[in-house]
């Protein structure tokens, strides 16, 4: 049953890793603004689309000029 | 018809462009900019998301000064600069989108990131291709004018305080782990191998509790120590005592192998307490409650430097202005220091300082005071004092204005904690003495048990959760309070003082009525044509009323400052203005009202009377408030409106007119000396002293981001009628706290029963302590939501 020492050690280490991740994320300011990213996330697709469009257009233009 | 860009109703002139309506050129320009740059997705995110921009490029000329610009930049290295701005007009997801896509409009901008809750934007740009001033102008043209004031200029970069989150994280982490580790203890499984590993579990719990006690809970120890030193029995003393006793007792328990201790209760207690603190700390970070004159003053002004007889304009920081300098003030700019008027005439709006709504005209050689706003053309001033010695600045640095007298306000929690602490300690000692004689082995056990169970966790939680929740609800209803203790103060108010101009009257709106001989169509045409040429505020508002008339080019037009207008069209000679211009006798009664008299060909026609337009629901609000409170009206204006106010408001409302800023302050102080609890509702700089001195100072504002002097709360003008209801809810909040005190007292009594009789098992403590905390939290949150329903239902 001494395996429980190992299990305990692992579980404590895992817990500490999560805790460290939490501290680092707070330090990096991830908890400073919890609203804007949720909105920003919704824009991303649109932006990519537009870039694609302009990209496509420019390729179309290239084809035309060729 | 509403504007496609900003959604405002299109008034005087309206523009039609690409099948869309625009209320002004600014809105149309923004639409054009966005359209030509493929950014019209902006309008798909929200309907009418824009803000109509008021562009005035000259205002930002000072940003070209490298020294001034450097103070705003967060970072500068070679080509790259980073700057942060507060953008008050940011309000919806479209704003976030456009502000984060600025690089499409201006290739010099590398990236921009928005923090919506704080309403700030962080921009990085290449200073070779775009200057700071150009960035600011771009933002302003789009309708997102950054807030740039003297106050920001001086402020040092504030550090973000994340202490509480860290503490909360530590306590929560330890709490979860300790709960897990104590599972075998809860169920008392007499299983062989679990018994065998019990010491391991216990020691792990001990190590997890160390950061909780020494880091997460350290605030409570220091607060308790401060309380003891100043001989105040605050609520943190029994809490700190409870934590220490819990820790010491639990540690000795596992050291001597007596039991598992109460580490789970200990970490849970700290976690819940910190959670309550976190909840109460909720503030509106984008609002500033501590503003003084600096927030409204320009950073730089245009100085005229004489060089070989020629004058040259230069931008200088206001603090560099010395006595004798010549300054240029443009339309709608604020005069930053006292001075002599060098131009022929000026029209100064002192509403900022005195509360008097009408602008006053000044002639060459007159003395001008800081804080006035020039209306109309450009004027020149010779500074007679430096900014720091000006009347307004001195008024502000006057002791009574600056000293926010933090009267030793005792919160409800403070009041009961004194008695509570005393009784807990005496119960512990008495039961200890009893057990000493009855069963001396148990005595120490019982004393610690009493101290543990009596730890007023639930009591300490009642106030933060109730008030924090109410703070949130008030915020939703557009009353933004500085902190939660304001709600307690609001509940104790018995006298309410209102300022008149800008507070109970709507800013900039006037009711105009005409009395006299009806004007012919021809006369009306001439009248509106003459008014159109004048820049006087009264002319502007009268013109807006008459605008439907045909405009003709005048053959003769003369404006006499302070008197009125002389104009001619064909055979008609019209005089518009004061009675003295028209050669009419003026009665004293009419003198106190704002009037514009008209005569045509020396024949007196009649006059327009300008009356303040009171905010909707004012009469009803005063009716409601005067039933329970002493209501006083304190105005900087003259008695002109007294009769109208007396008709409108209930009889027991006291009215005082011609009150200067200092007098308002004295008035509040006098009432407080009589033992009254005073709430002041005001708006401008002229109320600032009274707002600061009163127990609760609420600033009313049409646009909460723009104007609010130092105060305890900022109220959006749209929520003005709800003031009575806010007061009722705050009183309700106090009774909720009292009820939950009773609830937690009941828990404590049950727990004490166990503790005194010497039966406090770890499992009882583990159940009772979190249960009392959680049920108090649920109870207060539920009830405070319930009472605030009232606010929505009406």
CSV table of N, CA and C in Angstrom, one decimal, chain B residues 22-172:
chain,number,residue,atom,x,y,z
B,22,UNK,N,-28.1,61.3,-42.1
B,22,UNK,CA,-27.0,61.6,-41.1
B,22,UNK,C,-27.4,62.9,-40.5
B,23,UNK,N,-27.2,63.0,-39.2
B,23,UNK,CA,-27.6,64.2,-38.4
B,23,UNK,C,-26.6,65.3,-38.6
B,24,UNK,N,-25.4,65.0,-38.9
B,24,UNK,CA,-24.4,66.1,-39.0
B,24,UNK,C,-23.3,65.7,-39.9
B,25,UNK,N,-22.5,66.6,-40.3
B,25,UNK,CA,-21.4,66.3,-41.2
B,25,UNK,C,-20.4,65.3,-40.6
B,26,UNK,N,-20.2,65.5,-39.3
B,26,UNK,CA,-19.2,64.6,-38.6
B,26,UNK,C,-19.6,63.1,-38.8
B,27,UNK,N,-20.9,62.8,-38.6
B,27,UNK,CA,-21.4,61.4,-38.7
B,27,UNK,C,-21.2,60.9,-40.1
B,28,UNK,N,-21.5,61.8,-41.1
B,28,UNK,CA,-21.4,61.4,-42.5
B,28,UNK,C,-19.9,61.1,-42.8
B,29,UNK,N,-19.0,62.0,-42.3
B,29,UNK,CA,-17.6,61.8,-42.5
B,29,UNK,C,-17.1,60.4,-42.0
B,30,UNK,N,-17.6,60.1,-40.8
B,30,UNK,CA,-17.2,58.8,-40.2
B,30,UNK,C,-17.6,57.7,-41.1
B,31,UNK,N,-18.9,57.8,-41.5
B,31,UNK,CA,-19.5,56.8,-42.4
B,31,UNK,C,-18.6,56.6,-43.6
B,32,UNK,N,-18.3,57.7,-44.2
B,32,UNK,CA,-17.4,57.7,-45.4
B,32,UNK,C,-16.1,57.0,-45.2
B,33,UNK,N,-15.5,57.5,-44.1
B,33,UNK,CA,-14.1,56.9,-43.8
B,33,UNK,C,-14.3,55.4,-43.7
B,34,UNK,N,-15.3,54.9,-42.9
B,34,UNK,CA,-15.4,53.5,-42.7
B,34,UNK,C,-15.7,52.8,-44.0
B,35,UNK,N,-16.6,53.4,-44.8
B,35,UNK,CA,-17.0,52.7,-46.0
B,35,UNK,C,-15.8,52.6,-47.0
B,36,UNK,N,-15.1,53.7,-47.2
B,36,UNK,CA,-14.0,53.6,-48.1
B,36,UNK,C,-12.9,52.7,-47.7
B,37,UNK,N,-12.8,52.3,-46.4
B,37,UNK,CA,-11.8,51.4,-45.9
B,37,UNK,C,-12.4,50.0,-45.7
B,38,UNK,N,-13.5,49.7,-46.3
B,38,UNK,CA,-14.1,48.4,-46.1
B,38,UNK,C,-14.4,48.1,-44.7
B,39,UNK,N,-14.8,49.0,-43.9
B,39,UNK,CA,-15.1,48.7,-42.5
B,39,UNK,C,-16.5,48.9,-42.2
B,40,UNK,N,-17.4,48.8,-43.1
B,40,UNK,CA,-18.8,49.0,-42.8
B,40,UNK,C,-19.4,47.9,-42.1
B,41,UNK,N,-18.6,46.8,-41.8
B,41,UNK,CA,-19.1,45.8,-40.9
B,41,UNK,C,-19.5,46.3,-39.5
B,42,UNK,N,-18.8,47.5,-39.2
B,42,UNK,CA,-19.1,48.3,-38.0
B,42,UNK,C,-20.6,48.4,-37.8
B,43,UNK,N,-21.4,48.7,-38.9
B,43,UNK,CA,-22.8,48.9,-38.7
B,43,UNK,C,-23.6,47.6,-38.7
B,44,UNK,N,-22.9,46.5,-39.0
B,44,UNK,CA,-23.6,45.2,-38.9
B,44,UNK,C,-23.6,44.7,-37.5
B,45,UNK,N,-22.7,45.1,-36.7
B,45,UNK,CA,-22.6,44.6,-35.3
B,45,UNK,C,-23.7,45.2,-34.4
B,46,UNK,N,-23.9,46.4,-34.6
B,46,UNK,CA,-24.9,47.1,-33.8
B,46,UNK,C,-25.7,48.1,-34.7
B,47,UNK,N,-26.9,48.4,-34.2
B,47,UNK,CA,-27.6,49.5,-35.0
B,47,UNK,C,-27.2,50.8,-34.4
B,48,UNK,N,-26.9,51.8,-35.3
B,48,UNK,CA,-26.5,53.1,-35.0
B,48,UNK,C,-25.5,53.1,-33.8
B,49,UNK,N,-24.3,52.5,-34.0
B,49,UNK,CA,-23.4,52.4,-32.9
B,49,UNK,C,-22.5,53.6,-32.7
B,50,UNK,N,-22.6,54.6,-33.6
B,50,UNK,CA,-21.6,55.6,-33.5
B,50,UNK,C,-21.8,56.7,-32.5
B,51,UNK,N,-20.9,57.6,-32.4
B,51,UNK,CA,-21.0,58.8,-31.6
B,51,UNK,C,-20.7,59.9,-32.5
B,52,UNK,N,-21.5,61.0,-32.4
B,52,UNK,CA,-21.3,62.1,-33.4
B,52,UNK,C,-20.1,62.9,-32.9
B,53,UNK,N,-19.1,63.0,-33.8
B,53,UNK,CA,-17.8,63.6,-33.4
B,53,UNK,C,-17.8,65.1,-33.5
B,54,UNK,N,-17.2,65.7,-32.5
B,54,UNK,CA,-17.0,67.1,-32.5
B,54,UNK,C,-15.6,67.5,-32.7
B,55,UNK,N,-15.2,67.7,-34.0
B,55,UNK,CA,-13.8,67.8,-34.3
B,55,UNK,C,-13.4,69.3,-34.1
B,56,UNK,N,-12.3,69.4,-33.4
B,56,UNK,CA,-11.7,70.7,-33.2
B,56,UNK,C,-10.2,70.5,-33.1
B,57,UNK,N,-9.6,70.5,-34.3
B,57,UNK,CA,-8.2,70.0,-34.4
B,57,UNK,C,-7.2,70.9,-33.6
B,58,UNK,N,-7.5,72.1,-33.5
B,58,UNK,CA,-6.6,73.0,-32.8
B,58,UNK,C,-6.3,72.6,-31.4
B,59,UNK,N,-7.3,71.9,-30.8
B,59,UNK,CA,-7.2,71.6,-29.4
B,59,UNK,C,-6.1,70.7,-29.1
B,60,UNK,N,-5.6,69.9,-30.1
B,60,UNK,CA,-4.5,69.0,-29.7
B,60,UNK,C,-3.2,69.4,-30.2
B,61,UNK,N,-3.1,70.7,-30.5
B,61,UNK,CA,-1.8,71.2,-31.0
B,61,UNK,C,-0.7,71.0,-30.0
B,62,UNK,N,-1.0,71.0,-28.8
B,62,UNK,CA,0.1,70.8,-27.8
B,62,UNK,C,0.7,69.4,-27.8
B,63,UNK,N,0.1,68.4,-28.5
B,63,UNK,CA,0.7,67.1,-28.5
B,63,UNK,C,1.9,67.0,-29.5
B,64,UNK,N,2.0,68.1,-30.3
B,64,UNK,CA,3.2,68.2,-31.1
B,64,UNK,C,4.5,68.5,-30.3
B,65,UNK,N,4.3,69.1,-29.2
B,65,UNK,CA,5.4,69.4,-28.3
B,65,UNK,C,6.0,68.1,-27.8
B,66,UNK,N,7.2,67.9,-28.1
B,66,UNK,CA,7.8,66.6,-27.8
B,66,UNK,C,7.8,66.3,-26.3
B,67,UNK,N,8.0,67.4,-25.5
B,67,UNK,CA,8.1,67.2,-24.1
B,67,UNK,C,6.8,66.8,-23.5
B,68,UNK,N,5.7,67.4,-24.0
B,68,UNK,CA,4.4,67.1,-23.5
B,68,UNK,C,4.0,65.7,-24.0
B,69,UNK,N,4.3,65.4,-25.2
B,69,UNK,CA,3.9,64.1,-25.8
B,69,UNK,C,4.6,63.0,-25.0
B,70,UNK,N,5.8,63.2,-24.7
B,70,UNK,CA,6.6,62.2,-24.0
B,70,UNK,C,6.0,61.8,-22.7
B,71,UNK,N,5.3,62.7,-22.0
B,71,UNK,CA,4.7,62.4,-20.8
B,71,UNK,C,3.5,61.4,-20.9
B,72,UNK,N,2.9,61.5,-22.1
B,72,UNK,CA,1.7,60.6,-22.4
B,72,UNK,C,2.1,59.2,-22.8
B,73,UNK,N,3.3,59.1,-23.4
B,73,UNK,CA,3.7,57.8,-24.0
B,73,UNK,C,4.1,56.9,-22.9
B,74,UNK,N,3.6,55.6,-23.0
B,74,UNK,CA,4.0,54.6,-22.0
B,74,UNK,C,5.3,54.1,-22.3
B,75,UNK,N,5.7,54.1,-23.6
B,75,UNK,CA,6.9,53.4,-24.0
B,75,UNK,C,7.4,54.1,-25.3
B,76,UNK,N,8.6,54.3,-25.4
B,76,UNK,CA,9.1,54.8,-26.7
B,76,UNK,C,10.5,54.3,-26.9
B,77,UNK,N,10.7,53.6,-28.1
B,77,UNK,CA,12.0,53.1,-28.4
B,77,UNK,C,12.2,53.2,-29.9
B,78,UNK,N,13.1,54.0,-30.3
B,78,UNK,CA,13.3,54.2,-31.7
B,78,UNK,C,12.0,54.6,-32.4
B,79,UNK,N,11.6,53.8,-33.3
B,79,UNK,CA,10.4,54.1,-34.1
B,79,UNK,C,9.1,53.8,-33.5
B,80,UNK,N,9.1,52.9,-32.5
B,80,UNK,CA,7.9,52.5,-31.9
B,80,UNK,C,7.5,53.2,-30.6
B,81,UNK,N,6.2,53.6,-30.6
B,81,UNK,CA,5.7,54.2,-29.4
B,81,UNK,C,4.4,53.5,-28.9
B,82,UNK,N,4.2,53.5,-27.6
B,82,UNK,CA,3.0,52.9,-27.1
B,82,UNK,C,2.3,53.9,-26.2
B,83,UNK,N,1.0,54.0,-26.4
B,83,UNK,CA,0.3,55.0,-25.6
B,83,UNK,C,-1.1,54.4,-25.2
B,84,UNK,N,-1.6,54.8,-24.0
B,84,UNK,CA,-2.9,54.4,-23.6
B,84,UNK,C,-3.8,55.6,-23.4
B,85,UNK,N,-5.0,55.4,-23.8
B,85,UNK,CA,-6.0,56.5,-23.6
B,85,UNK,C,-7.2,56.0,-23.0
B,86,UNK,N,-7.9,56.9,-22.2
B,86,UNK,CA,-9.2,56.6,-21.7
B,86,UNK,C,-10.2,57.1,-22.8
B,87,UNK,N,-11.1,56.3,-23.3
B,87,UNK,CA,-12.1,56.7,-24.3
B,87,UNK,C,-13.5,56.6,-23.7
B,88,UNK,N,-14.0,57.6,-23.1
B,88,UNK,CA,-15.3,57.5,-22.4
B,88,UNK,C,-16.4,57.2,-23.3
B,89,UNK,N,-16.4,57.5,-24.6
B,89,UNK,CA,-17.5,57.3,-25.5
B,89,UNK,C,-17.6,55.8,-26.0
B,90,UNK,N,-16.7,55.0,-25.6
B,90,UNK,CA,-16.8,53.6,-26.0
B,90,UNK,C,-18.0,52.9,-25.3
B,91,UNK,N,-18.8,52.3,-26.1
B,91,UNK,CA,-20.1,51.8,-25.5
B,91,UNK,C,-20.6,50.5,-26.0
B,92,UNK,N,-20.1,50.0,-27.1
B,92,UNK,CA,-20.7,48.7,-27.6
B,92,UNK,C,-19.7,47.9,-28.3
B,93,UNK,N,-20.1,46.7,-28.8
B,93,UNK,CA,-19.1,45.8,-29.5
B,93,UNK,C,-18.6,46.4,-30.8
B,94,UNK,N,-19.4,47.3,-31.4
B,94,UNK,CA,-18.9,47.9,-32.6
B,94,UNK,C,-17.7,48.8,-32.3
B,95,UNK,N,-17.8,49.4,-31.2
B,95,UNK,CA,-16.7,50.3,-30.8
B,95,UNK,C,-15.4,49.5,-30.6
B,96,UNK,N,-15.5,48.3,-30.0
B,96,UNK,CA,-14.3,47.5,-29.8
B,96,UNK,C,-13.8,47.1,-31.1
B,97,UNK,N,-14.7,46.8,-32.0
B,97,UNK,CA,-14.2,46.3,-33.4
B,97,UNK,C,-13.5,47.4,-34.1
B,98,UNK,N,-14.1,48.6,-34.2
B,98,UNK,CA,-13.4,49.6,-35.0
B,98,UNK,C,-12.1,50.1,-34.3
B,99,UNK,N,-12.1,50.1,-33.0
B,99,UNK,CA,-10.9,50.6,-32.3
B,99,UNK,C,-9.8,49.6,-32.5
B,100,UNK,N,-10.1,48.3,-32.6
B,100,UNK,CA,-9.1,47.3,-32.8
B,100,UNK,C,-8.7,47.2,-34.2
B,101,UNK,N,-9.4,47.9,-35.1
B,101,UNK,CA,-9.1,47.8,-36.5
B,101,UNK,C,-8.5,49.1,-37.0
B,102,UNK,N,-8.0,49.9,-36.1
B,102,UNK,CA,-7.5,51.2,-36.5
B,102,UNK,C,-6.4,51.1,-37.5
B,103,UNK,N,-5.7,50.1,-37.5
B,103,UNK,CA,-4.5,49.9,-38.4
B,103,UNK,C,-4.9,49.9,-39.8
B,104,UNK,N,-6.2,49.6,-40.1
B,104,UNK,CA,-6.7,49.6,-41.4
B,104,UNK,C,-6.9,51.1,-41.9
B,105,UNK,N,-7.2,51.9,-41.0
B,105,UNK,CA,-7.5,53.3,-41.3
B,105,UNK,C,-6.2,54.1,-41.4
B,106,UNK,N,-5.2,53.7,-40.5
B,106,UNK,CA,-4.0,54.5,-40.5
B,106,UNK,C,-2.8,53.4,-40.4
B,107,UNK,N,-2.2,53.3,-41.5
B,107,UNK,CA,-1.1,52.2,-41.6
B,107,UNK,C,0.0,52.4,-40.6
B,108,UNK,N,0.2,53.6,-40.1
B,108,UNK,CA,1.2,53.9,-39.1
B,108,UNK,C,0.9,53.3,-37.8
B,109,UNK,N,-0.3,52.9,-37.5
B,109,UNK,CA,-0.7,52.3,-36.3
B,109,UNK,C,-0.4,50.8,-36.4
B,110,UNK,N,0.4,50.2,-35.5
B,110,UNK,CA,0.7,48.8,-35.6
B,110,UNK,C,-0.3,47.9,-35.0
B,111,UNK,N,-0.8,48.3,-33.8
B,111,UNK,CA,-1.8,47.5,-33.2
B,111,UNK,C,-2.6,48.3,-32.2
B,112,UNK,N,-3.8,47.9,-31.9
B,112,UNK,CA,-4.5,48.5,-30.8
B,112,UNK,C,-5.3,47.5,-30.1
B,113,UNK,N,-5.4,47.7,-28.8
B,113,UNK,CA,-6.1,46.7,-28.0
B,113,UNK,C,-7.0,47.5,-27.0
B,114,UNK,N,-8.3,47.0,-26.9
B,114,UNK,CA,-9.2,47.7,-26.1
B,114,UNK,C,-9.5,46.9,-24.8
B,115,UNK,N,-9.6,47.6,-23.7
B,115,UNK,CA,-10.0,47.1,-22.4
B,115,UNK,C,-11.4,47.7,-22.2
B,116,UNK,N,-12.4,46.9,-22.5
B,116,UNK,CA,-13.8,47.5,-22.5
B,116,UNK,C,-14.3,47.9,-21.1
B,117,UNK,N,-14.2,47.1,-20.1
B,117,UNK,CA,-14.7,47.5,-18.8
B,117,UNK,C,-14.0,48.8,-18.3
B,118,UNK,N,-12.8,49.0,-18.6
B,118,UNK,CA,-12.1,50.2,-18.2
B,118,UNK,C,-12.2,51.3,-19.2
B,119,UNK,N,-12.7,51.0,-20.4
B,119,UNK,CA,-12.8,52.0,-21.5
B,119,UNK,C,-11.5,52.6,-21.8
B,120,UNK,N,-10.5,51.7,-21.9
B,120,UNK,CA,-9.2,52.2,-22.4
B,120,UNK,C,-8.7,51.5,-23.6
B,121,UNK,N,-7.9,52.2,-24.4
B,121,UNK,CA,-7.3,51.6,-25.5
B,121,UNK,C,-5.8,51.8,-25.4
B,122,UNK,N,-5.1,50.7,-25.9
B,122,UNK,CA,-3.6,50.7,-25.8
B,122,UNK,C,-3.1,50.6,-27.3
B,123,UNK,N,-2.4,51.6,-27.7
B,123,UNK,CA,-2.0,51.7,-29.1
B,123,UNK,C,-0.5,51.6,-29.3
B,124,UNK,N,-0.1,50.9,-30.3
B,124,UNK,CA,1.3,51.1,-30.6
B,124,UNK,C,1.4,51.6,-32.0
B,125,UNK,N,2.3,52.6,-32.3
B,125,UNK,CA,2.4,53.1,-33.6
B,125,UNK,C,3.8,53.5,-33.9
B,126,UNK,N,4.0,53.6,-35.2
B,126,UNK,CA,5.4,54.0,-35.7
B,126,UNK,C,5.4,55.5,-35.7
B,127,UNK,N,6.3,56.1,-34.9
B,127,UNK,CA,6.3,57.6,-34.9
B,127,UNK,C,6.9,58.2,-36.1
B,128,UNK,N,7.5,57.4,-37.0
B,128,UNK,CA,8.0,58.0,-38.2
B,128,UNK,C,6.9,58.4,-39.1
B,129,UNK,N,5.9,57.5,-39.2
B,129,UNK,CA,4.8,57.7,-40.1
B,129,UNK,C,3.6,58.4,-39.6
B,130,UNK,N,3.4,58.4,-38.3
B,130,UNK,CA,2.2,59.0,-37.7
B,130,UNK,C,2.6,59.6,-36.3
B,131,UNK,N,2.1,60.8,-36.1
B,131,UNK,CA,2.5,61.4,-34.8
B,131,UNK,C,1.4,61.2,-33.8
B,132,UNK,N,1.7,61.4,-32.5
B,132,UNK,CA,0.7,61.2,-31.5
B,132,UNK,C,-0.5,62.1,-31.7
B,133,UNK,N,-0.3,63.3,-32.2
B,133,UNK,CA,-1.4,64.2,-32.4
B,133,UNK,C,-2.3,63.7,-33.5
B,134,UNK,N,-1.7,63.1,-34.6
B,134,UNK,CA,-2.5,62.5,-35.6
B,134,UNK,C,-3.3,61.3,-35.2
B,135,UNK,N,-2.8,60.6,-34.3
B,135,UNK,CA,-3.5,59.4,-33.7
B,135,UNK,C,-4.7,59.9,-33.0
B,136,UNK,N,-4.5,61.0,-32.1
B,136,UNK,CA,-5.6,61.5,-31.3
B,136,UNK,C,-6.6,62.1,-32.2
B,137,UNK,N,-6.2,62.8,-33.3
B,137,UNK,CA,-7.2,63.4,-34.2
B,137,UNK,C,-8.0,62.3,-34.9
B,138,UNK,N,-7.3,61.3,-35.3
B,138,UNK,CA,-8.0,60.2,-36.0
B,138,UNK,C,-9.1,59.6,-35.0
B,139,UNK,N,-8.8,59.4,-33.8
B,139,UNK,CA,-9.8,58.9,-32.8
B,139,UNK,C,-10.9,59.9,-32.7
B,140,UNK,N,-10.6,61.2,-32.6
B,140,UNK,CA,-11.6,62.2,-32.4
B,140,UNK,C,-12.5,62.3,-33.6
B,141,UNK,N,-11.9,62.1,-34.8
B,141,UNK,CA,-12.7,62.2,-36.0
B,141,UNK,C,-13.7,61.0,-36.1
B,142,UNK,N,-13.3,59.9,-35.5
B,142,UNK,CA,-14.2,58.8,-35.5
B,142,UNK,C,-15.3,58.9,-34.4
B,143,UNK,N,-15.2,59.9,-33.5
B,143,UNK,CA,-16.1,60.1,-32.5
B,143,UNK,C,-15.6,59.5,-31.2
B,144,UNK,N,-14.4,59.0,-31.1
B,144,UNK,CA,-13.9,58.4,-29.9
B,144,UNK,C,-12.8,59.3,-29.3
B,145,UNK,N,-13.2,60.5,-28.9
B,145,UNK,CA,-12.2,61.4,-28.4
B,145,UNK,C,-11.6,61.0,-27.1
B,146,UNK,N,-10.3,60.9,-27.0
B,146,UNK,CA,-9.7,60.4,-25.8
B,146,UNK,C,-9.8,61.5,-24.7
B,147,UNK,N,-9.8,61.1,-23.5
B,147,UNK,CA,-9.9,62.0,-22.4
B,147,UNK,C,-8.5,62.4,-22.0
B,148,UNK,N,-8.2,63.7,-22.3
B,148,UNK,CA,-6.8,64.2,-22.0
B,148,UNK,C,-7.0,65.4,-21.2
B,149,UNK,N,-6.5,65.3,-19.9
B,149,UNK,CA,-6.7,66.4,-19.0
B,149,UNK,C,-5.4,66.6,-18.2
B,150,UNK,N,-5.3,67.8,-17.6
B,150,UNK,CA,-4.2,68.1,-16.8
B,150,UNK,C,-4.0,67.1,-15.7
B,151,UNK,N,-5.1,66.5,-15.3
B,151,UNK,CA,-5.0,65.6,-14.2
B,151,UNK,C,-4.2,64.3,-14.6
B,152,UNK,N,-4.6,63.8,-15.8
B,152,UNK,CA,-3.9,62.6,-16.4
B,152,UNK,C,-2.4,62.9,-16.6
B,153,UNK,N,-2.2,64.1,-17.0
B,153,UNK,CA,-0.8,64.6,-17.3
B,153,UNK,C,0.1,64.4,-16.1
B,154,UNK,N,-0.4,64.8,-15.0
B,154,UNK,CA,0.4,64.8,-13.8
B,154,UNK,C,0.5,63.4,-13.1
B,155,UNK,N,-0.6,62.6,-13.3
B,155,UNK,CA,-0.7,61.4,-12.6
B,155,UNK,C,0.4,60.4,-13.0
B,156,UNK,N,0.9,59.7,-12.0
B,156,UNK,CA,1.9,58.7,-12.3
B,156,UNK,C,1.2,57.4,-12.6
B,157,UNK,N,1.9,56.6,-13.4
B,157,UNK,CA,1.3,55.3,-13.8
B,157,UNK,C,0.9,54.5,-12.5
B,158,UNK,N,-0.3,54.2,-12.4
B,158,UNK,CA,-0.7,53.4,-11.2
B,158,UNK,C,-0.5,51.9,-11.5
B,159,UNK,N,0.0,51.3,-10.4
B,159,UNK,CA,0.2,49.9,-10.5
B,159,UNK,C,-1.0,49.1,-10.3
B,160,UNK,N,-1.2,48.0,-11.1
B,160,UNK,CA,-2.4,47.2,-10.9
B,160,UNK,C,-2.2,46.4,-9.6
B,161,UNK,N,-3.3,46.5,-8.8
B,161,UNK,CA,-3.2,45.7,-7.5
B,161,UNK,C,-3.9,44.4,-7.7
B,162,UNK,N,-3.1,43.4,-7.6
B,162,UNK,CA,-3.8,42.0,-7.8
B,162,UNK,C,-3.7,41.2,-6.5
B,163,UNK,N,-3.2,41.9,-5.4
B,163,UNK,CA,-3.0,41.2,-4.2
B,163,UNK,C,-4.2,40.3,-3.8
B,164,UNK,N,-5.4,40.9,-3.9
B,164,UNK,CA,-6.6,40.2,-3.4
B,164,UNK,C,-6.8,38.9,-4.2
B,165,UNK,N,-6.6,39.0,-5.5
B,165,UNK,CA,-6.8,37.8,-6.4
B,165,UNK,C,-5.8,36.7,-6.0
B,166,UNK,N,-4.6,37.1,-5.7
B,166,UNK,CA,-3.6,36.1,-5.3
B,166,UNK,C,-4.0,35.5,-4.0
B,167,UNK,N,-4.4,36.3,-3.0
B,167,UNK,CA,-4.8,35.8,-1.7
B,167,UNK,C,-6.0,34.8,-1.9
B,168,UNK,N,-6.9,35.2,-2.7
B,168,UNK,CA,-8.1,34.4,-3.0
B,168,UNK,C,-7.7,33.1,-3.6
B,169,UNK,N,-6.8,33.2,-4.5
B,169,UNK,CA,-6.3,32.0,-5.2
B,169,UNK,C,-5.6,31.0,-4.2
B,170,UNK,N,-4.8,31.6,-3.4
B,170,UNK,CA,-4.1,30.7,-2.4
B,170,UNK,C,-5.1,30.1,-1.4
B,171,UNK,N,-6.0,30.9,-0.9
B,171,UNK,CA,-7.0,30.3,0.0
B,171,UNK,C,-7.9,29.3,-0.6
B,172,UNK,N,-8.3,29.5,-1.8
B,172,UNK,CA,-9.2,28.6,-2.5
B,172,UNK,C,-8.5,27.3,-2.8
